[in-house]
Amino acid sequence: MNRIPRILAGLAGLGLMLTACVPLDVETADPTTSSSSGEPVFPPQAAASSQAPELPLQASPADGLEQRIAALHKFSVAYQLQEGKHPVDYAVPGSERALLAERFSQGMRFELPEKQSGDSIIVEMTCSKGINARFEAYDLEGRSVGSGQSSCSPDGPSGFGFGFLENRRVRQIEVSFVQESDVELSVTTFTSSDQEQPSGN
């Protein structure tokens, strides 16, 4: 089986990296404290006023989601799930659910479904040419709950995994990049098992 933590040891084979977004702590309830990436987590008003107008918001309809997942890179978590595999070792089997599969060529913010399950999320990107891409995740009130940046390429998905609190579920994903490229984005949620997660998560 293509289990992600095993393949992480040979990134050349999979091209997936789950990196530095650390699960939110229950004690860290103050939205003005720094996130794990070293960037500030803004209060709802600041996040909404300073970031929402920058990129267009697009809903991600459930209609056609299976077809969009089928067009993803074959190493993406969402694609492997649809193939009937269990690609995340540290996820409770059967808890994984693909929420988003989109293609776009400019920075964009995507709305995730309101009904979600699980306590963790994986955001993956594949690009038609090598570029630097950044993502940020927001809760319902517009507060940042996780972010990351990575070299994105056509070789396979680069990704970020992180946990979130029940009352701060991810509702929007924003992806930004400067260079021209067609970007493929997928988002998968799941419930974490008791197994140890990869370093940095």
PDB file of C-alpha atoms in Angstrom:
ATOM      1  CA  MET A   1       0.000   0.000   0.000  1.00  0.00           C
ATOM      2  CA  ASN A   2       1.140   3.554  -0.618  1.00  0.00           C
ATOM      3  CA  ARG A   3       1.352   4.614   3.002  1.00  0.00           C
ATOM      4  CA  ILE A   4       2.510   8.227   3.228  1.00  0.00           C
ATOM      5  CA  PRO A   5       4.863   8.090   6.241  1.00  0.00           C
ATOM      6  CA  ARG A   6       6.776   5.182   4.685  1.00  0.00           C
ATOM      7  CA  ILE A   7       7.135   6.991   1.400  1.00  0.00           C
ATOM      8  CA  LEU A   8       8.172  10.199   3.162  1.00  0.00           C
ATOM      9  CA  ALA A   9      11.517   8.523   3.723  1.00  0.00           C
ATOM     10  CA  GLY A  10      11.972   8.578  -0.068  1.00  0.00           C
ATOM     11  CA  LEU A  11      10.458  11.872  -1.163  1.00  0.00           C
ATOM     12  CA  ALA A  12      11.664  11.318  -4.703  1.00  0.00           C
ATOM     13  CA  GLY A  13       9.127   8.537  -5.074  1.00  0.00           C
ATOM     14  CA  LEU A  14       6.121  10.433  -3.826  1.00  0.00           C
ATOM     15  CA  GLY A  15       6.923  14.130  -3.789  1.00  0.00           C
ATOM     16  CA  LEU A  16       4.698  14.722  -0.762  1.00  0.00           C
ATOM     17  CA  MET A  17       5.945  16.642   2.238  1.00  0.00           C
ATOM     18  CA  LEU A  18       3.909  17.101   5.379  1.00  0.00           C
ATOM     19  CA  THR A  19       5.621  20.028   7.043  1.00  0.00           C
ATOM     20  CA  ALA A  20       5.726  22.518   9.801  1.00  0.00           C
ATOM     21  CA  CYS A  21       2.148  23.360  10.665  1.00  0.00           C
ATOM     22  CA  VAL A  22       1.816  22.207  14.248  1.00  0.00           C
ATOM     23  CA  PRO A  23      -1.566  21.200  15.687  1.00  0.00           C
ATOM     24  CA  LEU A  24      -3.232  24.002  17.592  1.00  0.00           C
ATOM     25  CA  ASP A  25      -2.996  23.835  21.353  1.00  0.00           C
ATOM     26  CA  VAL A  26      -6.075  24.111  23.534  1.00  0.00           C
ATOM     27  CA  GLU A  27      -4.223  26.610  25.709  1.00  0.00           C
ATOM     28  CA  THR A  28      -3.376  28.808  22.705  1.00  0.00           C
ATOM     29  CA  ALA A  29      -6.797  30.359  22.393  1.00  0.00           C
ATOM     30  CA  ASP A  30      -5.565  33.933  21.941  1.00  0.00           C
ATOM     31  CA  PRO A  31      -5.888  34.642  18.177  1.00  0.00           C
ATOM     32  CA  THR A  32      -3.134  37.286  18.347  1.00  0.00           C
ATOM     33  CA  THR A  33      -0.380  34.822  19.244  1.00  0.00           C
ATOM     34  CA  SER A  34       2.036  33.607  16.585  1.00  0.00           C
ATOM     35  CA  SER A  35       1.326  30.507  14.520  1.00  0.00           C
ATOM     36  CA  SER A  36       3.822  27.677  14.105  1.00  0.00           C
ATOM     37  CA  SER A  37       5.130  29.182  10.880  1.00  0.00           C
ATOM     38  CA  GLY A  38       6.238  32.305  12.734  1.00  0.00           C
ATOM     39  CA  GLU A  39       3.515  34.458  11.212  1.00  0.00           C
ATOM     40  CA  PRO A  40       0.899  36.281  13.299  1.00  0.00           C
ATOM     41  CA  VAL A  41      -2.606  34.899  13.589  1.00  0.00           C
ATOM     42  CA  PHE A  42      -4.825  37.922  13.141  1.00  0.00           C
ATOM     43  CA  PRO A  43      -8.059  38.654  14.997  1.00  0.00           C
ATOM     44  CA  PRO A  44     -11.183  38.166  12.853  1.00  0.00           C
ATOM     45  CA  GLN A  45     -11.527  41.853  11.986  1.00  0.00           C
ATOM     46  CA  ALA A  46      -7.907  42.247  10.915  1.00  0.00           C
ATOM     47  CA  ALA A  47      -7.908  39.061   8.856  1.00  0.00           C
ATOM     48  CA  ALA A  48     -11.139  39.945   7.121  1.00  0.00           C
ATOM     49  CA  SER A  49     -10.157  43.525   6.320  1.00  0.00           C
ATOM     50  CA  SER A  50      -6.530  42.950   5.322  1.00  0.00           C
ATOM     51  CA  GLN A  51      -6.745  39.684   3.392  1.00  0.00           C
ATOM     52  CA  ALA A  52     -10.255  38.842   2.192  1.00  0.00           C
ATOM     53  CA  PRO A  53     -10.352  41.466  -0.631  1.00  0.00           C
ATOM     54  CA  GLU A  54      -6.958  40.401  -2.060  1.00  0.00           C
ATOM     55  CA  LEU A  55      -7.994  37.136  -3.691  1.00  0.00           C
ATOM     56  CA  PRO A  56     -11.321  36.093  -5.229  1.00  0.00           C
ATOM     57  CA  LEU A  57     -13.407  33.648  -3.209  1.00  0.00           C
ATOM     58  CA  GLN A  58     -14.748  30.586  -4.974  1.00  0.00           C
ATOM     59  CA  ALA A  59     -17.151  27.999  -3.611  1.00  0.00           C
ATOM     60  CA  SER A  60     -16.183  24.381  -4.171  1.00  0.00           C
ATOM     61  CA  PRO A  61     -19.367  22.537  -5.135  1.00  0.00           C
ATOM     62  CA  ALA A  62     -19.856  18.884  -4.280  1.00  0.00           C
ATOM     63  CA  ASP A  63     -21.213  18.325  -7.793  1.00  0.00           C
ATOM     64  CA  GLY A  64     -18.416  16.983  -9.950  1.00  0.00           C
ATOM     65  CA  LEU A  65     -15.997  16.501  -7.038  1.00  0.00           C
ATOM     66  CA  GLU A  66     -15.327  12.853  -7.909  1.00  0.00           C
ATOM     67  CA  GLN A  67     -14.432  13.784 -11.479  1.00  0.00           C
ATOM     68  CA  ARG A  68     -12.135  16.570 -10.274  1.00  0.00           C
ATOM     69  CA  ILE A  69     -10.425  14.170  -7.844  1.00  0.00           C
ATOM     70  CA  ALA A  70      -9.922  11.654 -10.670  1.00  0.00           C
ATOM     71  CA  ALA A  71      -7.979  14.345 -12.575  1.00  0.00           C
ATOM     72  CA  LEU A  72      -5.546  14.950  -9.678  1.00  0.00           C
ATOM     73  CA  HIS A  73      -1.946  13.739  -9.610  1.00  0.00           C
ATOM     74  CA  LYS A  74      -1.953  10.014  -8.830  1.00  0.00           C
ATOM     75  CA  PHE A  75       0.230  10.524  -5.720  1.00  0.00           C
ATOM     76  CA  SER A  76      -2.227  12.937  -4.070  1.00  0.00           C
ATOM     77  CA  VAL A  77      -4.033  11.733  -0.950  1.00  0.00           C
ATOM     78  CA  ALA A  78      -7.453  12.547  -2.417  1.00  0.00           C
ATOM     79  CA  TYR A  79      -6.742  10.550  -5.585  1.00  0.00           C
ATOM     80  CA  GLN A  80      -5.504   7.523  -3.630  1.00  0.00           C
ATOM     81  CA  LEU A  81      -8.567   7.647  -1.382  1.00  0.00           C
ATOM     82  CA  GLN A  82     -10.818   7.543  -4.401  1.00  0.00           C
ATOM     83  CA  GLU A  83      -8.835   4.519  -5.603  1.00  0.00           C
ATOM     84  CA  GLY A  84      -9.800   2.725  -2.373  1.00  0.00           C
ATOM     85  CA  LYS A  85      -6.398   3.032  -0.672  1.00  0.00           C
ATOM     86  CA  HIS A  86      -5.526   4.142   2.874  1.00  0.00           C
ATOM     87  CA  PRO A  87      -2.686   6.590   2.169  1.00  0.00           C
ATOM     88  CA  VAL A  88      -2.283   8.186   5.627  1.00  0.00           C
ATOM     89  CA  ASP A  89      -0.915   5.782   8.230  1.00  0.00           C
ATOM     90  CA  TYR A  90      -1.718   8.075  11.153  1.00  0.00           C
ATOM     91  CA  ALA A  91      -5.377   8.479  10.139  1.00  0.00           C
ATOM     92  CA  VAL A  92      -8.181   6.344  11.532  1.00  0.00           C
ATOM     93  CA  PRO A  93      -9.085   4.047   8.606  1.00  0.00           C
ATOM     94  CA  GLY A  94     -12.269   5.190   6.943  1.00  0.00           C
ATOM     95  CA  SER A  95     -12.147   8.689   8.462  1.00  0.00           C
ATOM     96  CA  GLU A  96     -10.455  10.333   5.476  1.00  0.00           C
ATOM     97  CA  ARG A  97     -12.661  12.551   3.348  1.00  0.00           C
ATOM     98  CA  ALA A  98     -11.666  14.635   0.320  1.00  0.00           C
ATOM     99  CA  LEU A  99     -13.254  18.100   0.560  1.00  0.00           C
ATOM    100  CA  LEU A 100     -11.708  19.953  -2.347  1.00  0.00           C
ATOM    101  CA  ALA A 101     -10.134  19.316  -5.747  1.00  0.00           C
ATOM    102  CA  GLU A 102      -9.597  22.375  -7.932  1.00  0.00           C
ATOM    103  CA  ARG A 103      -7.441  23.676 -10.779  1.00  0.00           C
ATOM    104  CA  PHE A 104      -6.677  27.381 -11.253  1.00  0.00           C
ATOM    105  CA  SER A 105      -4.015  29.710 -12.672  1.00  0.00           C
ATOM    106  CA  GLN A 106      -4.137  32.689 -10.311  1.00  0.00           C
ATOM    107  CA  GLY A 107      -4.229  33.164  -6.561  1.00  0.00           C
ATOM    108  CA  MET A 108      -7.563  32.068  -5.158  1.00  0.00           C
ATOM    109  CA  ARG A 109      -9.463  31.523  -1.916  1.00  0.00           C
ATOM    110  CA  PHE A 110     -11.738  28.472  -1.710  1.00  0.00           C
ATOM    111  CA  GLU A 111     -14.694  27.848   0.578  1.00  0.00           C
ATOM    112  CA  LEU A 112     -14.796  24.381   2.143  1.00  0.00           C
ATOM    113  CA  PRO A 113     -18.025  22.541   2.987  1.00  0.00           C
ATOM    114  CA  GLU A 114     -19.622  23.481   6.275  1.00  0.00           C
ATOM    115  CA  LYS A 115     -20.089  19.852   7.319  1.00  0.00           C
ATOM    116  CA  GLN A 116     -16.717  18.316   8.110  1.00  0.00           C
ATOM    117  CA  SER A 117     -15.413  15.527  10.271  1.00  0.00           C
ATOM    118  CA  GLY A 118     -12.046  14.709  11.774  1.00  0.00           C
ATOM    119  CA  ASP A 119      -9.433  16.743  13.615  1.00  0.00           C
ATOM    120  CA  SER A 120      -6.692  17.086  10.987  1.00  0.00           C
ATOM    121  CA  ILE A 121      -6.287  18.280   7.436  1.00  0.00           C
ATOM    122  CA  ILE A 122      -3.883  17.818   4.520  1.00  0.00           C
ATOM    123  CA  VAL A 123      -3.503  20.542   1.872  1.00  0.00           C
ATOM    124  CA  GLU A 124      -1.683  19.483  -1.324  1.00  0.00           C
ATOM    125  CA  MET A 125      -0.568  21.388  -4.409  1.00  0.00           C
ATOM    126  CA  THR A 126       0.881  20.322  -7.774  1.00  0.00           C
ATOM    127  CA  CYS A 127       1.965  22.956 -10.315  1.00  0.00           C
ATOM    128  CA  SER A 128       2.475  22.831 -14.075  1.00  0.00           C
ATOM    129  CA  LYS A 129       5.924  24.431 -13.646  1.00  0.00           C
ATOM    130  CA  GLY A 130       8.249  24.941 -10.685  1.00  0.00           C
ATOM    131  CA  ILE A 131       7.081  27.901  -8.589  1.00  0.00           C
ATOM    132  CA  ASN A 132       6.941  28.985  -4.976  1.00  0.00           C
ATOM    133  CA  ALA A 133       3.386  28.765  -3.652  1.00  0.00           C
ATOM    134  CA  ARG A 134       1.918  29.671  -0.278  1.00  0.00           C
ATOM    135  CA  PHE A 135      -1.301  28.618   1.407  1.00  0.00           C
ATOM    136  CA  GLU A 136      -3.187  29.838   4.451  1.00  0.00           C
ATOM    137  CA  ALA A 137      -6.180  28.249   6.166  1.00  0.00           C
ATOM    138  CA  TYR A 138      -8.922  30.251   7.887  1.00  0.00           C
ATOM    139  CA  ASP A 139     -11.716  29.361  10.263  1.00  0.00           C
ATOM    140  CA  LEU A 140     -15.319  30.553   9.987  1.00  0.00           C
ATOM    141  CA  GLU A 141     -14.475  33.902  11.622  1.00  0.00           C
ATOM    142  CA  GLY A 142     -11.574  34.618   9.280  1.00  0.00           C
ATOM    143  CA  ARG A 143      -8.805  33.745  11.741  1.00  0.00           C
ATOM    144  CA  SER A 144      -5.715  31.983  10.428  1.00  0.00           C
ATOM    145  CA  VAL A 145      -5.454  28.412  11.716  1.00  0.00           C
ATOM    146  CA  GLY A 146      -2.442  27.276   9.694  1.00  0.00           C
ATOM    147  CA  SER A 147      -0.159  28.254   6.824  1.00  0.00           C
ATOM    148  CA  GLY A 148       2.827  27.060   4.848  1.00  0.00           C
ATOM    149  CA  GLN A 149       4.869  27.629   1.719  1.00  0.00           C
ATOM    150  CA  SER A 150       6.651  25.255  -0.587  1.00  0.00           C
ATOM    151  CA  SER A 151       8.302  24.776  -3.937  1.00  0.00           C
ATOM    152  CA  CYS A 152       5.483  23.468  -6.094  1.00  0.00           C
ATOM    153  CA  SER A 153       6.274  21.407  -9.197  1.00  0.00           C
ATOM    154  CA  PRO A 154       4.750  19.007 -11.746  1.00  0.00           C
ATOM    155  CA  ASP A 155       6.673  16.079 -10.213  1.00  0.00           C
ATOM    156  CA  GLY A 156       4.059  15.424  -7.540  1.00  0.00           C
ATOM    157  CA  PRO A 157       2.096  17.075  -4.757  1.00  0.00           C
ATOM    158  CA  SER A 158       3.791  19.083  -2.054  1.00  0.00           C
ATOM    159  CA  GLY A 159       1.647  19.312   1.021  1.00  0.00           C
ATOM    160  CA  PHE A 160       1.087  20.361   4.584  1.00  0.00           C
ATOM    161  CA  GLY A 161      -0.701  18.530   7.351  1.00  0.00           C
ATOM    162  CA  PHE A 162      -1.914  20.031  10.610  1.00  0.00           C
ATOM    163  CA  GLY A 163      -4.510  19.536  13.318  1.00  0.00           C
ATOM    164  CA  PHE A 164      -7.256  21.923  14.353  1.00  0.00           C
ATOM    165  CA  LEU A 165      -9.685  22.417  17.207  1.00  0.00           C
ATOM    166  CA  GLU A 166     -13.359  21.492  17.044  1.00  0.00           C
ATOM    167  CA  ASN A 167     -14.400  25.138  17.399  1.00  0.00           C
ATOM    168  CA  ARG A 168     -11.882  26.369  14.812  1.00  0.00           C
ATOM    169  CA  ARG A 169     -12.480  24.170  11.800  1.00  0.00           C
ATOM    170  CA  VAL A 170     -10.946  25.183   8.493  1.00  0.00           C
ATOM    171  CA  ARG A 171     -13.554  26.857   6.288  1.00  0.00           C
ATOM    172  CA  GLN A 172     -11.393  28.577   3.658  1.00  0.00           C
ATOM    173  CA  ILE A 173      -8.083  27.795   1.954  1.00  0.00           C
ATOM    174  CA  GLU A 174      -6.155  30.587   0.256  1.00  0.00           C
ATOM    175  CA  VAL A 175      -3.372  29.854  -2.234  1.00  0.00           C
ATOM    176  CA  SER A 176      -1.098  32.608  -3.551  1.00  0.00           C
ATOM    177  CA  PHE A 177       1.806  32.625  -6.001  1.00  0.00           C
ATOM    178  CA  VAL A 178       3.524  35.177  -8.215  1.00  0.00           C
ATOM    179  CA  GLN A 179       4.865  33.202 -11.164  1.00  0.00           C
ATOM    180  CA  GLU A 180       2.615  31.906 -13.937  1.00  0.00           C
ATOM    181  CA  SER A 181       1.494  28.340 -13.417  1.00  0.00           C
ATOM    182  CA  ASP A 182      -1.536  26.104 -13.460  1.00  0.00           C
ATOM    183  CA  VAL A 183      -2.082  24.860  -9.911  1.00  0.00           C
ATOM    184  CA  GLU A 184      -3.886  21.742  -8.752  1.00  0.00           C
ATOM    185  CA  LEU A 185      -5.156  21.892  -5.161  1.00  0.00           C
ATOM    186  CA  SER A 186      -6.696  19.217  -2.982  1.00  0.00           C
ATOM    187  CA  VAL A 187      -7.809  19.218   0.636  1.00  0.00           C
ATOM    188  CA  THR A 188      -8.488  16.117   2.735  1.00  0.00           C
ATOM    189  CA  THR A 189      -9.646  15.868   6.347  1.00  0.00           C
ATOM    190  CA  PHE A 190      -9.328  12.892   8.672  1.00  0.00           C
ATOM    191  CA  THR A 191      -9.333  11.801  12.304  1.00  0.00           C
ATOM    192  CA  SER A 192      -5.878  11.220  13.755  1.00  0.00           C
ATOM    193  CA  SER A 193      -5.103   7.869  15.297  1.00  0.00           C
ATOM    194  CA  ASP A 194      -2.848   7.333  18.309  1.00  0.00           C
ATOM    195  CA  GLN A 195       0.090   6.535  16.049  1.00  0.00           C
ATOM    196  CA  GLU A 196       2.960   8.974  16.024  1.00  0.00           C
ATOM    197  CA  GLN A 197       2.647  11.518  13.234  1.00  0.00           C
ATOM    198  CA  PRO A 198       5.555  12.630  11.012  1.00  0.00           C
ATOM    199  CA  SER A 199       8.012  15.102  12.548  1.00  0.00           C
ATOM    200  CA  GLY A 200       6.704  18.659  12.552  1.00  0.00           C
ATOM    201  CA  ASN A 201       3.037  17.661  12.842  1.00  0.00           C
TER     202      ASN A 201
END
